[in-house]
mmCIF file of C-alpha atoms in Angstrom:
data_model
loop_
_atom_site.group_PDB
_atom_site.id
_atom_site.type_symbol
_atom_site.label_atom_id
_atom_site.label_comp_id
_atom_site.label_asym_id
_atom_site.label_seq_id
_atom_site.Cartn_x
_atom_site.Cartn_y
_atom_site.Cartn_z
ATOM 1 C CA MET W 1020 46.027 109.666 108.333
ATOM 2 C CA GLY W 1021 46.198 106.627 106.106
ATOM 3 C CA GLN W 1022 44.124 103.509 106.106
ATOM 4 C CA ARG W 1023 45.795 100.045 106.516
ATOM 5 C CA GLU W 1024 44.563 96.873 104.870
ATOM 6 C CA GLY W 1025 45.062 94.330 107.753
ATOM 7 C CA ASN W 1026 48.744 94.591 108.457
ATOM 8 C CA GLY W 1027 49.567 96.248 105.175
ATOM 9 C CA PRO W 1028 51.070 99.585 104.693
ATOM 10 C CA ALA W 1029 49.115 102.728 105.332
ATOM 11 C CA VAL W 1030 47.580 104.112 102.137
ATOM 12 C CA ARG W 1031 46.416 107.751 101.938
ATOM 13 C CA GLN W 1032 44.989 109.974 99.144
ATOM 14 C CA ALA W 1033 47.614 112.019 97.412
ATOM 15 C CA VAL W 1034 47.888 115.710 98.019
ATOM 16 C CA GLU W 1035 49.555 118.676 96.064
ATOM 17 C CA TYR W 1036 52.844 118.127 98.226
ATOM 18 C CA ASP W 1037 53.212 114.776 96.629
ATOM 19 C CA LEU W 1038 53.369 116.057 92.984
ATOM 20 C CA VAL W 1039 57.284 115.654 92.551
ATOM 21 C CA GLU W 1040 57.173 112.148 93.883
ATOM 22 C CA LEU W 1041 54.198 111.361 91.646
ATOM 23 C CA VAL W 1042 55.994 112.380 88.585
ATOM 24 C CA ARG W 1043 59.063 110.516 89.628
ATOM 25 C CA LEU W 1044 57.203 107.305 90.241
ATOM 26 C CA ARG W 1045 55.148 107.830 86.935
ATOM 27 C CA ALA W 1046 58.467 108.091 85.020
ATOM 28 C CA LEU W 1047 59.781 105.097 86.689
ATOM 29 C CA LEU W 1048 56.711 103.215 85.451
ATOM 30 C CA PHE W 1049 57.573 103.903 81.768
ATOM 31 C CA GLU W 1050 61.181 103.162 82.346
ATOM 32 C CA ASN W 1051 60.340 99.723 83.681
ATOM 33 C CA LEU W 1052 57.929 99.004 80.940
ATOM 34 C CA GLY W 1053 60.580 99.691 78.267
ATOM 35 C CA GLY W 1054 60.142 99.181 74.533
ATOM 36 C CA HIS W 1055 59.570 101.604 71.797
ATOM 37 C CA PHE W 1056 55.891 102.131 72.591
ATOM 38 C CA PHE W 1057 56.349 103.278 76.107
ATOM 39 C CA SER W 1058 59.870 104.706 75.838
ATOM 40 C CA PRO W 1059 60.346 105.972 72.145
ATOM 41 C CA ALA W 1060 63.954 106.787 71.424
ATOM 42 C CA SER W 1061 62.732 110.257 70.082
ATOM 43 C CA ALA W 1062 61.103 111.289 73.415
ATOM 44 C CA ASP W 1063 62.447 113.999 75.555
ATOM 45 C CA ASP W 1064 61.360 114.863 79.080
ATOM 46 C CA ASP W 1065 58.931 117.610 78.110
ATOM 47 C CA TRP W 1066 56.190 115.150 78.999
ATOM 48 C CA LEU W 1067 56.997 115.224 82.573
ATOM 49 C CA ASP W 1068 56.038 119.127 82.825
ATOM 50 C CA ALA W 1069 52.692 118.273 81.181
ATOM 51 C CA LEU W 1070 52.203 115.218 83.561
ATOM 52 C CA ALA W 1071 52.772 117.407 86.517
ATOM 53 C CA VAL W 1072 50.318 119.979 85.442
ATOM 54 C CA VAL W 1073 47.569 117.326 84.741
ATOM 55 C CA LEU W 1074 48.328 115.550 88.024
ATOM 56 C CA LYS W 1075 47.771 118.673 89.869
ATOM 57 C CA GLU W 1076 44.473 119.209 88.129
ATOM 58 C CA GLN W 1077 43.451 115.539 88.894
ATOM 59 C CA LEU W 1078 44.371 115.597 92.629
ATOM 60 C CA THR W 1079 40.975 117.011 93.365
ATOM 61 C CA ALA W 1080 38.810 115.697 90.589
ATOM 62 C CA ASP W 1081 35.777 113.591 91.414
ATOM 63 C CA ALA W 1082 36.406 110.951 88.830
ATOM 64 C CA VAL W 1083 40.155 110.380 89.605
ATOM 65 C CA ARG W 1084 41.697 108.898 92.612
ATOM 66 C CA ILE W 1085 45.425 108.883 93.399
ATOM 67 C CA LEU W 1086 46.492 106.823 96.327
ATOM 68 C CA VAL W 1087 50.024 106.658 97.848
ATOM 69 C CA VAL W 1088 52.180 104.930 100.361
ATOM 70 C CA ASP W 1089 54.793 107.075 102.089
ATOM 71 C CA GLY W 1090 58.419 105.901 102.253
ATOM 72 C CA GLU W 1091 60.347 105.390 105.396
ATOM 73 C CA GLY W 1092 62.210 108.521 105.400
ATOM 74 C CA ASP W 1093 65.960 109.282 105.378
ATOM 75 C CA GLY W 1094 66.210 110.955 108.736
ATOM 76 C CA ASP W 1095 65.836 114.503 107.325
ATOM 77 C CA GLY W 1096 62.029 114.263 107.531
ATOM 78 C CA ASP W 1097 61.863 113.868 103.671
ATOM 79 C CA ARG W 1098 60.144 110.396 103.290
ATOM 80 C CA GLY W 1099 59.257 110.386 99.658
ATOM 81 C CA LEU W 1100 56.872 107.923 98.291
ATOM 82 C CA ALA W 1101 57.260 104.240 98.180
ATOM 83 C CA ALA W 1102 54.328 103.558 95.771
ATOM 84 C CA CYS W 1103 51.422 105.208 94.203
ATOM 85 C CA GLY W 1104 48.336 104.072 92.174
ATOM 86 C CA ILE W 1105 46.103 106.267 89.730
ATOM 87 C CA ALA W 1106 42.481 105.394 88.704
ATOM 88 C CA SER W 1107 39.765 107.150 86.969
ATOM 89 C CA ILE W 1108 36.021 106.550 86.151
ATOM 90 C CA GLU W 1109 34.794 107.231 82.624
ATOM 91 C CA GLN W 1110 30.975 107.495 81.938
ATOM 92 C CA ARG W 1111 30.130 105.641 78.861
ATOM 93 C CA LEU W 1112 26.850 104.914 77.266
ATOM 94 C CA PRO W 1113 24.871 102.212 79.199
ATOM 95 C CA GLY W 1114 24.226 98.979 77.535
ATOM 96 C CA PRO W 1115 23.276 95.278 78.377
ATOM 97 C CA HIS W 1116 26.917 94.403 79.264
ATOM 98 C CA LEU W 1117 27.564 97.698 81.008
ATOM 99 C CA ARG W 1118 24.308 98.722 82.785
ATOM 100 C CA ASN W 1119 25.278 102.098 84.159
ATOM 101 C CA GLY W 1120 28.081 102.752 81.721
ATOM 102 C CA ARG W 1121 30.752 103.532 84.305
ATOM 103 C CA ILE W 1122 34.051 101.942 83.490
ATOM 104 C CA GLY W 1123 36.973 102.257 86.018
ATOM 105 C CA HIS W 1124 40.458 102.506 84.706
ATOM 106 C CA VAL W 1125 43.631 101.555 86.794
ATOM 107 C CA ILE W 1126 46.045 104.054 85.021
ATOM 108 C CA GLY W 1127 49.046 102.882 86.744
ATOM 109 C CA VAL W 1128 50.395 101.305 89.944
ATOM 110 C CA VAL W 1129 54.138 101.574 90.655
ATOM 111 C CA THR W 1130 56.309 100.972 93.595
ATOM 112 C CA ASP W 1131 59.916 102.220 94.010
ATOM 113 C CA PRO W 1132 62.438 99.390 93.528
ATOM 114 C CA SER W 1133 63.773 99.696 97.258
ATOM 115 C CA TYR W 1134 60.215 99.189 98.557
ATOM 116 C CA ARG W 1135 59.002 96.316 96.384
ATOM 117 C CA ARG W 1136 57.699 92.949 97.860
ATOM 118 C CA ARG W 1137 56.238 94.657 100.795
ATOM 119 C CA GLY W 1138 52.479 94.622 99.835
ATOM 120 C CA HIS W 1139 52.233 98.360 98.720
ATOM 121 C CA SER W 1140 50.817 97.628 95.356
ATOM 122 C CA ARG W 1141 48.185 95.210 96.872
ATOM 123 C CA SER W 1142 47.147 97.855 99.522
ATOM 124 C CA ILE W 1143 46.901 100.450 96.910
ATOM 125 C CA MET W 1144 44.904 98.287 94.489
ATOM 126 C CA ARG W 1145 42.502 97.281 97.315
ATOM 127 C CA GLY W 1146 41.888 100.934 98.074
ATOM 128 C CA LEU W 1147 41.246 101.623 94.392
ATOM 129 C CA LEU W 1148 38.791 98.761 93.967
ATOM 130 C CA ASP W 1149 36.900 99.893 97.245
ATOM 131 C CA TRP W 1150 36.697 103.277 95.683
ATOM 132 C CA PHE W 1151 35.373 101.849 92.516
ATOM 133 C CA GLU W 1152 32.852 99.892 94.394
ATOM 134 C CA GLU W 1153 31.556 103.002 96.251
ATOM 135 C CA ARG W 1154 31.069 104.646 92.952
ATOM 136 C CA GLU W 1155 29.070 101.677 91.541
ATOM 137 C CA VAL W 1156 31.499 101.138 88.551
ATOM 138 C CA ALA W 1157 30.359 98.383 86.269
ATOM 139 C CA ARG W 1158 33.775 97.042 85.112
ATOM 140 C CA VAL W 1159 37.348 98.014 85.735
ATOM 141 C CA ASP W 1160 40.077 97.848 83.059
ATOM 142 C CA LEU W 1161 43.774 97.788 83.455
ATOM 143 C CA TYR W 1162 46.906 96.909 81.456
ATOM 144 C CA ALA W 1163 49.210 94.515 83.610
ATOM 145 C CA SER W 1164 52.947 94.272 83.356
ATOM 146 C CA ALA W 1165 54.402 90.678 83.628
ATOM 147 C CA GLU W 1166 55.251 91.387 87.186
ATOM 148 C CA GLY W 1167 51.980 92.915 88.168
ATOM 149 C CA GLU W 1168 49.812 90.366 86.401
ATOM 150 C CA PRO W 1169 49.694 87.693 89.179
ATOM 151 C CA LEU W 1170 48.416 90.196 91.770
ATOM 152 C CA TYR W 1171 45.745 91.504 89.562
ATOM 153 C CA ARG W 1172 44.590 88.059 88.778
ATOM 154 C CA GLU W 1173 44.627 87.225 92.570
ATOM 155 C CA LEU W 1174 42.437 90.301 93.056
ATOM 156 C CA GLY W 1175 39.827 88.955 90.543
ATOM 157 C CA PHE W 1176 40.985 90.425 87.195
ATOM 158 C CA THR W 1177 40.665 88.151 84.135
ATOM 159 C CA ASN W 1178 41.272 88.397 80.470
ATOM 160 C CA HIS W 1179 39.337 91.118 78.796
ATOM 161 C CA PRO W 1180 36.477 89.995 76.360
ATOM 162 C CA ASP W 1181 37.186 92.740 73.893
ATOM 163 C CA PRO W 1182 40.100 92.697 71.486
ATOM 164 C CA ALA W 1183 42.330 95.761 72.225
ATOM 165 C CA LEU W 1184 43.322 97.986 69.243
ATOM 166 C CA TYR W 1185 44.675 101.457 69.128
ATOM 167 C CA TRP W 1186 45.138 104.309 66.611
ATOM 168 C CA ARG W 1187 47.498 107.306 66.829
ATOM 169 C CA PRO W 1188 46.824 110.317 64.715
#
């Protein structure tokens, strides 16, 4: 089944059965981030349907890894998910600072509020970092929430050397 990190929770790769819960947790991520950029007032829920379609495609993609931790269950056999983490690998052009051009991205790690402070995010991140190492990724990027930043720094993440800008058409 899932792999355990020491005494941490069992982490497993997501499957199609997990889609509803993956969408729920991803929506929770944006609710928690707040602000106009992540939760614009004009937004409706149509993005959730698009998210489900893309997640279903990505579940078996070689360049994407989706790890989950199962919830404890409600007695009816439906355990739901306690946490999930999504990562991808992008092939860019190699350079002196990026020898093979492979960049990993942690797209999001989120834990259901009722399961927080139990090591789920740490176990998922360790699993994702192992996956990146197996694929010889030259660098891993992520955007950290204020709550998540201490964990990521503990795992070895530092300030990014490039200034970040973005553009929306």
